[in-house]
PDB file of C-alpha atoms in Angstrom:
ATOM      1  CA  GLU S   1       0.008  -0.009  -0.270  1.00  0.00           C
ATOM      2  CA  SER S   2       2.811   2.308   0.778  1.00  0.00           C
ATOM      3  CA  VAL S   3       4.578   1.765  -2.559  1.00  0.00           C
ATOM      4  CA  VAL S   4       1.385   2.144  -4.372  1.00  0.00           C
ATOM      5  CA  ARG S   5       0.666   5.755  -2.419  1.00  0.00           C
ATOM      6  CA  LEU S   6       4.165   6.861  -3.263  1.00  0.00           C
ATOM      7  CA  GLU S   7       3.445   6.056  -7.144  1.00  0.00           C
ATOM      8  CA  ASP S   8       0.389   8.291  -7.078  1.00  0.00           C
ATOM      9  CA  LEU S   9       1.934  10.856  -5.248  1.00  0.00           C
ATOM     10  CA  CYS S  10       4.744  10.841  -7.936  1.00  0.00           C
ATOM     11  CA  ARG S  11       1.621  11.250 -10.611  1.00  0.00           C
ATOM     12  CA  THR S  12      -0.037  13.716  -9.031  1.00  0.00           C
ATOM     13  CA  TYR S  13       2.873  16.418  -8.999  1.00  0.00           C
ATOM     14  CA  ALA S  14       4.476  14.801 -12.060  1.00  0.00           C
ATOM     15  CA  ILE S  15       7.678  13.792 -10.766  1.00  0.00           C
ATOM     16  CA  PRO S  16       9.966  12.677 -13.453  1.00  0.00           C
ATOM     17  CA  LEU S  17      12.484  10.710 -10.929  1.00  0.00           C
ATOM     18  CA  ALA S  18      12.033   9.712  -7.338  1.00  0.00           C
ATOM     19  CA  VAL S  19      14.577   7.439  -5.764  1.00  0.00           C
ATOM     20  CA  VAL S  20      12.942   5.722  -2.686  1.00  0.00           C
ATOM     21  CA  ASN S  21      15.025   4.435   0.129  1.00  0.00           C
ATOM     22  CA  GLY S  22      13.253   0.861   0.572  1.00  0.00           C
ATOM     23  CA  LYS S  23      14.606  -0.217   3.662  1.00  0.00           C
ATOM     24  CA  ALA S  24      13.751   3.108   5.298  1.00  0.00           C
ATOM     25  CA  LEU S  25       9.949   2.424   4.064  1.00  0.00           C
ATOM     26  CA  ALA S  26      10.093  -0.901   5.116  1.00  0.00           C
ATOM     27  CA  GLU S  27      11.001  -0.107   8.769  1.00  0.00           C
ATOM     28  CA  LEU S  28       8.619   3.070   8.683  1.00  0.00           C
ATOM     29  CA  THR S  29       5.617   0.462   7.649  1.00  0.00           C
ATOM     30  CA  ILE S  30       6.624  -2.239  10.395  1.00  0.00           C
ATOM     31  CA  SER S  31       6.700   0.628  13.019  1.00  0.00           C
ATOM     32  CA  ASN S  32       3.358   1.688  11.774  1.00  0.00           C
ATOM     33  CA  VAL S  33       1.601  -1.984  11.991  1.00  0.00           C
ATOM     34  CA  SER S  34       3.661  -2.919  15.456  1.00  0.00           C
ATOM     35  CA  ALA S  35       2.249   0.361  17.045  1.00  0.00           C
ATOM     36  CA  HIS S  36      -0.976  -0.444  15.824  1.00  0.00           C
ATOM     37  CA  LEU S  37      -0.917  -4.057  16.810  1.00  0.00           C
ATOM     38  CA  GLN S  38       0.373  -3.161  20.342  1.00  0.00           C
ATOM     39  CA  ALA S  39      -2.599  -0.489  20.796  1.00  0.00           C
ATOM     40  CA  GLN S  40      -4.833  -3.598  19.584  1.00  0.00           C
ATOM     41  CA  ALA S  41      -3.479  -5.782  22.240  1.00  0.00           C
ATOM     42  CA  ASN S  42      -3.899  -3.395  24.834  1.00  0.00           C
ATOM     43  CA  ALA S  43      -7.743  -2.529  23.880  1.00  0.00           C
ATOM     44  CA  ASN S  44      -8.124  -6.471  24.344  1.00  0.00           C
ATOM     45  CA  HIS S  45      -6.466  -6.403  27.518  1.00  0.00           C
ATOM     46  CA  TYR S  46      -9.128  -4.001  28.978  1.00  0.00           C
ATOM     47  CA  THR S  47     -12.040  -5.151  27.118  1.00  0.00           C
ATOM     48  CA  LYS S  48     -14.840  -6.599  29.658  1.00  0.00           C
ATOM     49  CA  LEU S  49     -15.158 -10.032  30.312  1.00  0.00           C
ATOM     50  CA  GLY S  50     -12.080 -10.993  28.271  1.00  0.00           C
ATOM     51  CA  ALA S  51     -13.824 -10.887  25.014  1.00  0.00           C
ATOM     52  CA  LYS S  52     -11.586  -9.736  22.308  1.00  0.00           C
ATOM     53  CA  ALA S  53     -11.999  -6.052  20.041  1.00  0.00           C
ATOM     54  CA  ALA S  54     -12.727  -6.375  16.343  1.00  0.00           C
ATOM     55  CA  PHE S  55      -9.720  -6.260  14.610  1.00  0.00           C
ATOM     56  CA  CYS S  56      -8.978  -3.285  12.431  1.00  0.00           C
ATOM     57  CA  PRO S  57      -6.325  -2.564   9.819  1.00  0.00           C
ATOM     58  CA  PRO S  58      -3.596   0.012  10.479  1.00  0.00           C
ATOM     59  CA  PRO S  59      -3.680   3.117   9.612  1.00  0.00           C
ATOM     60  CA  SER S  60      -2.210   4.383   6.560  1.00  0.00           C
ATOM     61  CA  LEU S  61       1.155   6.405   6.713  1.00  0.00           C
ATOM     62  CA  LYS S  62       0.547  10.136   6.442  1.00  0.00           C
ATOM     63  CA  GLN S  63       1.927  11.975   3.159  1.00  0.00           C
ATOM     64  CA  ALA S  64       4.634  13.736   5.243  1.00  0.00           C
ATOM     65  CA  GLN S  65       6.262  10.480   6.430  1.00  0.00           C
ATOM     66  CA  LEU S  66       6.289   8.856   2.716  1.00  0.00           C
ATOM     67  CA  VAL S  67       7.928  11.850   1.211  1.00  0.00           C
ATOM     68  CA  MET S  68      10.843  11.518   4.105  1.00  0.00           C
ATOM     69  CA  THR S  69      11.503   7.852   2.286  1.00  0.00           C
ATOM     70  CA  PHE S  70      13.028   9.523  -0.856  1.00  0.00           C
ATOM     71  CA  LYS S  71      16.730   9.878  -1.234  1.00  0.00           C
ATOM     72  CA  ASN S  72      16.621  12.845  -3.427  1.00  0.00           C
ATOM     73  CA  LEU S  73      13.983  14.515  -0.968  1.00  0.00           C
ATOM     74  CA  ASP S  74      15.518  18.143  -1.937  1.00  0.00           C
ATOM     75  CA  ALA S  75      14.701  17.651  -5.593  1.00  0.00           C
ATOM     76  CA  VAL S  76      11.195  16.000  -4.789  1.00  0.00           C
ATOM     77  CA  SER S  77      10.361  18.785  -2.339  1.00  0.00           C
ATOM     78  CA  ARG S  78      11.206  21.671  -4.534  1.00  0.00           C
ATOM     79  CA  LEU S  79       9.159  20.018  -7.410  1.00  0.00           C
ATOM     80  CA  MET S  80       6.185  19.770  -4.918  1.00  0.00           C
ATOM     81  CA  GLU S  81       6.179  23.264  -3.557  1.00  0.00           C
ATOM     82  CA  GLN S  82       6.180  24.785  -7.038  1.00  0.00           C
ATOM     83  CA  PRO S  83       2.457  26.577  -6.973  1.00  0.00           C
ATOM     84  CA  GLY S  84      -0.055  24.469  -9.588  1.00  0.00           C
ATOM     85  CA  ARG S  85       2.516  21.654  -9.615  1.00  0.00           C
ATOM     86  CA  ARG S  86      -0.070  18.908  -8.237  1.00  0.00           C
ATOM     87  CA  PHE S  87      -2.260  19.946 -11.565  1.00  0.00           C
ATOM     88  CA  LEU S  88      -0.018  18.420 -14.316  1.00  0.00           C
ATOM     89  CA  GLY S  89      -0.394  14.715 -13.179  1.00  0.00           C
ATOM     90  CA  PRO S  90      -3.044  12.753 -15.283  1.00  0.00           C
ATOM     91  CA  GLN S  91      -5.747  13.960 -12.983  1.00  0.00           C
ATOM     92  CA  GLY S  92      -4.646  17.499 -12.946  1.00  0.00           C
ATOM     93  CA  LEU S  93      -7.747  18.974 -14.961  1.00  0.00           C
ATOM     94  CA  ALA S  94      -9.953  17.323 -12.433  1.00  0.00           C
ATOM     95  CA  GLU S  95      -8.175  18.471  -9.547  1.00  0.00           C
ATOM     96  CA  ALA S  96      -7.612  22.112 -10.804  1.00  0.00           C
ATOM     97  CA  ALA S  97     -11.623  22.211 -11.464  1.00  0.00           C
ATOM     98  CA  SER S  98     -12.182  21.122  -8.202  1.00  0.00           C
ATOM     99  CA  CYS S  99      -9.685  23.747  -6.505  1.00  0.00           C
ATOM    100  CA  ILE S 100     -11.440  26.461  -8.575  1.00  0.00           C
ATOM    101  CA  GLN S 101     -15.018  25.304  -7.382  1.00  0.00           C
ATOM    102  CA  ARG S 102     -13.808  24.816  -3.708  1.00  0.00           C
ATOM    103  CA  VAL S 103     -12.311  28.224  -3.746  1.00  0.00           C
ATOM    104  CA  PHE S 104     -15.826  29.919  -5.556  1.00  0.00           C
ATOM    105  CA  ARG S 105     -17.983  28.393  -2.890  1.00  0.00           C
ATOM    106  CA  GLY S 106     -15.953  29.707  -0.374  1.00  0.00           C
ATOM    107  CA  PHE S 107     -15.990  33.325  -1.849  1.00  0.00           C
ATOM    108  CA  VAL S 108     -19.623  32.840  -1.938  1.00  0.00           C
ATOM    109  CA  ILE S 109     -20.235  31.641   1.620  1.00  0.00           C
ATOM    110  CA  ARG S 110     -18.052  34.294   2.687  1.00  0.00           C
ATOM    111  CA  LYS S 111     -19.842  36.906   0.835  1.00  0.00           C
ATOM    112  CA  ALA S 112     -23.094  35.769   1.881  1.00  0.00           C
ATOM    113  CA  LEU S 113     -21.549  35.878   5.560  1.00  0.00           C
ATOM    114  CA  ARG S 114     -20.374  39.240   5.330  1.00  0.00           C
ATOM    115  CA  TYR S 115     -23.903  40.436   3.842  1.00  0.00           C
ATOM    116  CA  GLY S 116     -25.705  38.542   6.622  1.00  0.00           C
ATOM    117  CA  ASP S 117     -23.325  40.241   9.138  1.00  0.00           C
ATOM    118  CA  LEU S 118     -24.459  43.468   8.073  1.00  0.00           C
ATOM    119  CA  VAL S 119     -27.690  42.627   7.897  1.00  0.00           C
ATOM    120  CA  LEU S 120     -27.865  41.495  11.449  1.00  0.00           C
ATOM    121  CA  ARG S 121     -25.870  44.748  12.504  1.00  0.00           C
ATOM    122  CA  SER S 122     -28.498  46.633  10.755  1.00  0.00           C
ATOM    123  CA  VAL S 123     -31.465  44.720  12.220  1.00  0.00           C
ATOM    124  CA  ILE S 124     -30.400  44.591  15.754  1.00  0.00           C
ATOM    125  CA  PRO S 125     -30.835  48.316  16.487  1.00  0.00           C
ATOM    126  CA  ILE S 126     -34.222  48.078  14.526  1.00  0.00           C
ATOM    127  CA  GLN S 127     -35.247  45.590  16.856  1.00  0.00           C
ATOM    128  CA  ARG S 128     -33.943  47.290  19.951  1.00  0.00           C
ATOM    129  CA  GLN S 129     -35.900  50.671  18.907  1.00  0.00           C
ATOM    130  CA  TRP S 130     -39.239  48.737  18.200  1.00  0.00           C
ATOM    131  CA  ARG S 131     -39.101  46.931  21.693  1.00  0.00           C
ATOM    132  CA  CYS S 132     -38.535  50.049  23.429  1.00  0.00           C
ATOM    133  CA  TYR S 133     -41.501  51.764  21.408  1.00  0.00           C
ATOM    134  CA  LEU S 134     -43.473  48.609  22.120  1.00  0.00           C
ATOM    135  CA  LEU S 135     -42.712  48.920  25.894  1.00  0.00           C
ATOM    136  CA  TYR S 136     -43.329  52.951  25.792  1.00  0.00           C
ATOM    137  CA  ARG S 137     -47.025  52.067  24.195  1.00  0.00           C
ATOM    138  CA  ARG S 138     -47.626  49.258  27.233  1.00  0.00           C
ATOM    139  CA  THR S 139     -46.633  51.528  29.792  1.00  0.00           C
ATOM    140  CA  GLN S 140     -48.772  54.452  28.562  1.00  0.00           C
ATOM    141  CA  GLN S 141     -51.833  51.907  28.153  1.00  0.00           C
ATOM    142  CA  ARG S 142     -51.127  50.925  31.423  1.00  0.00           C
ATOM    143  CA  ILE S 143     -50.921  54.526  32.958  1.00  0.00           C
ATOM    144  CA  LEU S 144     -54.205  55.452  31.115  1.00  0.00           C
ATOM    145  CA  GLU S 145     -55.780  52.271  32.431  1.00  0.00           C
ATOM    146  CA  ARG S 146     -54.989  53.288  36.224  1.00  0.00           C
ATOM    147  CA  GLN S 147     -56.127  56.670  35.404  1.00  0.00           C
ATOM    148  CA  GLU S 148     -59.452  55.578  34.115  1.00  0.00           C
ATOM    149  CA  GLN S 149     -59.967  53.294  36.935  1.00  0.00           C
ATOM    150  CA  ALA S 150     -59.183  55.802  39.445  1.00  0.00           C
ATOM    151  CA  ARG S 151     -61.542  58.195  37.705  1.00  0.00           C
ATOM    152  CA  GLN S 152     -64.326  55.489  37.947  1.00  0.00           C
ATOM    153  CA  ASP S 153     -63.721  54.735  41.581  1.00  0.00           C
ATOM    154  CA  PHE S 154     -63.665  58.801  42.207  1.00  0.00           C
ATOM    155  CA  ALA S 155     -67.126  58.926  40.293  1.00  0.00           C
ATOM    156  CA  ARG S 156     -68.338  55.917  42.172  1.00  0.00           C
ATOM    157  CA  VAL S 157     -67.411  57.329  45.765  1.00  0.00           C
ATOM    158  CA  GLN S 158     -68.497  60.924  44.477  1.00  0.00           C
ATOM    159  CA  ALA S 159     -71.993  59.302  43.435  1.00  0.00           C
ATOM    160  CA  LYS S 160     -72.432  57.249  46.837  1.00  0.00           C
ATOM    161  CA  PHE S 161     -71.801  60.177  48.518  1.00  0.00           C
ATOM    162  CA  VAL S 162     -74.697  62.307  46.333  1.00  0.00           C
ATOM    163  CA  SER S 163     -77.192  59.620  47.105  1.00  0.00           C
ATOM    164  CA  ASP S 164     -76.253  59.524  50.666  1.00  0.00           C
ATOM    165  CA  TRP S 165     -76.247  63.241  51.454  1.00  0.00           C
ATOM    166  CA  PRO S 166     -80.116  63.741  52.195  1.00  0.00           C
ATOM    167  CA  TYR S 167     -79.416  60.817  55.101  1.00  0.00           C
ATOM    168  CA  ILE S 168     -76.168  62.558  56.199  1.00  0.00           C
ATOM    169  CA  GLN S 169     -78.020  65.885  56.151  1.00  0.00           C
ATOM    170  CA  SER S 170     -80.441  64.595  58.589  1.00  0.00           C
ATOM    171  CA  LYS S 171     -78.187  63.098  61.052  1.00  0.00           C
ATOM    172  CA  PRO S 172     -75.533  65.086  63.190  1.00  0.00           C
ATOM    173  CA  HIS S 173     -72.462  65.624  61.157  1.00  0.00           C
ATOM    174  CA  VAL S 174     -69.380  67.889  61.348  1.00  0.00           C
ATOM    175  CA  ILE S 175     -68.308  70.182  58.167  1.00  0.00           C
ATOM    176  CA  ILE S 176     -64.538  71.011  58.088  1.00  0.00           C
ATOM    177  CA  HIS S 177     -63.666  73.727  55.830  1.00  0.00           C
ATOM    178  CA  LEU S 178     -59.997  73.872  54.571  1.00  0.00           C
ATOM    179  CA  PRO S 179     -59.499  76.781  52.410  1.00  0.00           C
ATOM    180  CA  SER S 180     -56.318  75.436  51.086  1.00  0.00           C
ATOM    181  CA  ILE S 181     -54.738  72.141  51.331  1.00  0.00           C
ATOM    182  CA  SER S 182     -51.345  73.685  50.195  1.00  0.00           C
ATOM    183  CA  LEU S 183     -48.675  75.098  52.520  1.00  0.00           C
ATOM    184  CA  ASP S 184     -49.359  78.966  53.356  1.00  0.00           C
ATOM    185  CA  ASP S 185     -46.322  79.920  51.543  1.00  0.00           C
ATOM    186  CA  PRO S 186     -46.015  83.343  49.753  1.00  0.00           C
ATOM    187  CA  ASP S 187     -43.320  82.253  47.578  1.00  0.00           C
ATOM    188  CA  HIS S 188     -45.185  79.686  46.079  1.00  0.00           C
ATOM    189  CA  ARG S 189     -48.453  81.951  45.964  1.00  0.00           C
ATOM    190  CA  ILE S 190     -46.708  85.226  45.039  1.00  0.00           C
ATOM    191  CA  SER S 191     -48.445  85.396  41.676  1.00  0.00           C
ATOM    192  CA  ILE S 192     -52.145  85.416  43.325  1.00  0.00           C
ATOM    193  CA  SER S 193     -53.481  88.484  44.340  1.00  0.00           C
ATOM    194  CA  HIS S 194     -55.057  88.969  47.529  1.00  0.00           C
ATOM    195  CA  TYR S 195     -54.502  85.290  48.591  1.00  0.00           C
ATOM    196  CA  ARG S 196     -55.439  85.296  52.430  1.00  0.00           C
ATOM    197  CA  ALA S 197     -58.663  87.136  51.353  1.00  0.00           C
ATOM    198  CA  ARG S 198     -59.699  84.399  48.785  1.00  0.00           C
ATOM    199  CA  GLN S 199     -58.893  81.601  51.412  1.00  0.00           C
ATOM    200  CA  ASN S 200     -61.294  83.081  53.752  1.00  0.00           C
ATOM    201  CA  ALA S 201     -63.914  83.747  50.932  1.00  0.00           C
ATOM    202  CA  GLN S 202     -65.986  80.895  52.210  1.00  0.00           C
ATOM    203  CA  MET S 203     -66.489  82.295  55.819  1.00  0.00           C
ATOM    204  CA  ALA S 204     -70.130  82.527  54.823  1.00  0.00           C
ATOM    205  CA  ARG S 205     -69.911  78.668  55.712  1.00  0.00           C
ATOM    206  CA  ILE S 206     -70.420  79.409  59.239  1.00  0.00           C
ATOM    207  CA  CYS S 207     -74.282  79.966  58.730  1.00  0.00           C
ATOM    208  CA  ASP S 208     -74.727  76.541  58.324  1.00  0.00           C
ATOM    209  CA  LEU S 209     -74.675  76.191  62.289  1.00  0.00           C
ATOM    210  CA  LYS S 210     -78.164  77.523  62.024  1.00  0.00           C
ATOM    211  CA  ASP S 211     -78.928  73.727  61.589  1.00  0.00           C
ATOM    212  CA  PRO S 212     -78.450  72.029  65.110  1.00  0.00           C
ATOM    213  CA  ASN S 213     -77.268  68.775  63.305  1.00  0.00           C
ATOM    214  CA  VAL S 214     -74.382  70.766  62.150  1.00  0.00           C
ATOM    215  CA  GLU S 215     -71.055  71.395  63.654  1.00  0.00           C
ATOM    216  CA  ILE S 216     -68.288  73.341  61.719  1.00  0.00           C
ATOM    217  CA  ILE S 217     -64.442  73.130  61.839  1.00  0.00           C
ATOM    218  CA  TYR S 218     -63.197  76.302  59.834  1.00  0.00           C
ATOM    219  CA  VAL S 219     -59.403  76.273  59.337  1.00  0.00           C
ATOM    220  CA  SER S 220     -58.363  79.883  58.362  1.00  0.00           C
TER     221      SER S 220
END
């Protein structure tokens, strides 16, 4: 097998003269087979229940190992290192066509990957902005829903108070008047003229005391 592979190698690279060191090739082959048999024996030794592992042929020698068996290694190496040398053999045209196809497919794939990467870099910001917009719309909708719920709750409490007001009026009750729920701070109310007078503009509510069921707390 090693000799056949050497012949194929010489035909592939169109090497006119190659001198093989038969002794070195035989030693290399024997060493490869011995190492494989030793590994096979070790596998049989550690197999469970003493069952023997299936026999498999030794691995083929690598091309670099076969090349080292040439006596005229320098001349052969120079020929093999020449660009396009492997296309001068009997299958050179097929090898060249295969190489061109492989390079072109790689070019097409790299171009597609670059385009896909460009599209990905363009799409990610758009998706991010769209998710932010959707989140903003959902948050805005929730705020509107809570505001509407609060308005409905207030309207319901107000309607109940209006419906209960005749009954409340007929019973003893306390009326508390707060002229302003804000702090009495002139710096915040400087734009309002006669602010204190406006706060006490509801002083006429004291007249509600004519009803014996009414007590008034007036905060001025």
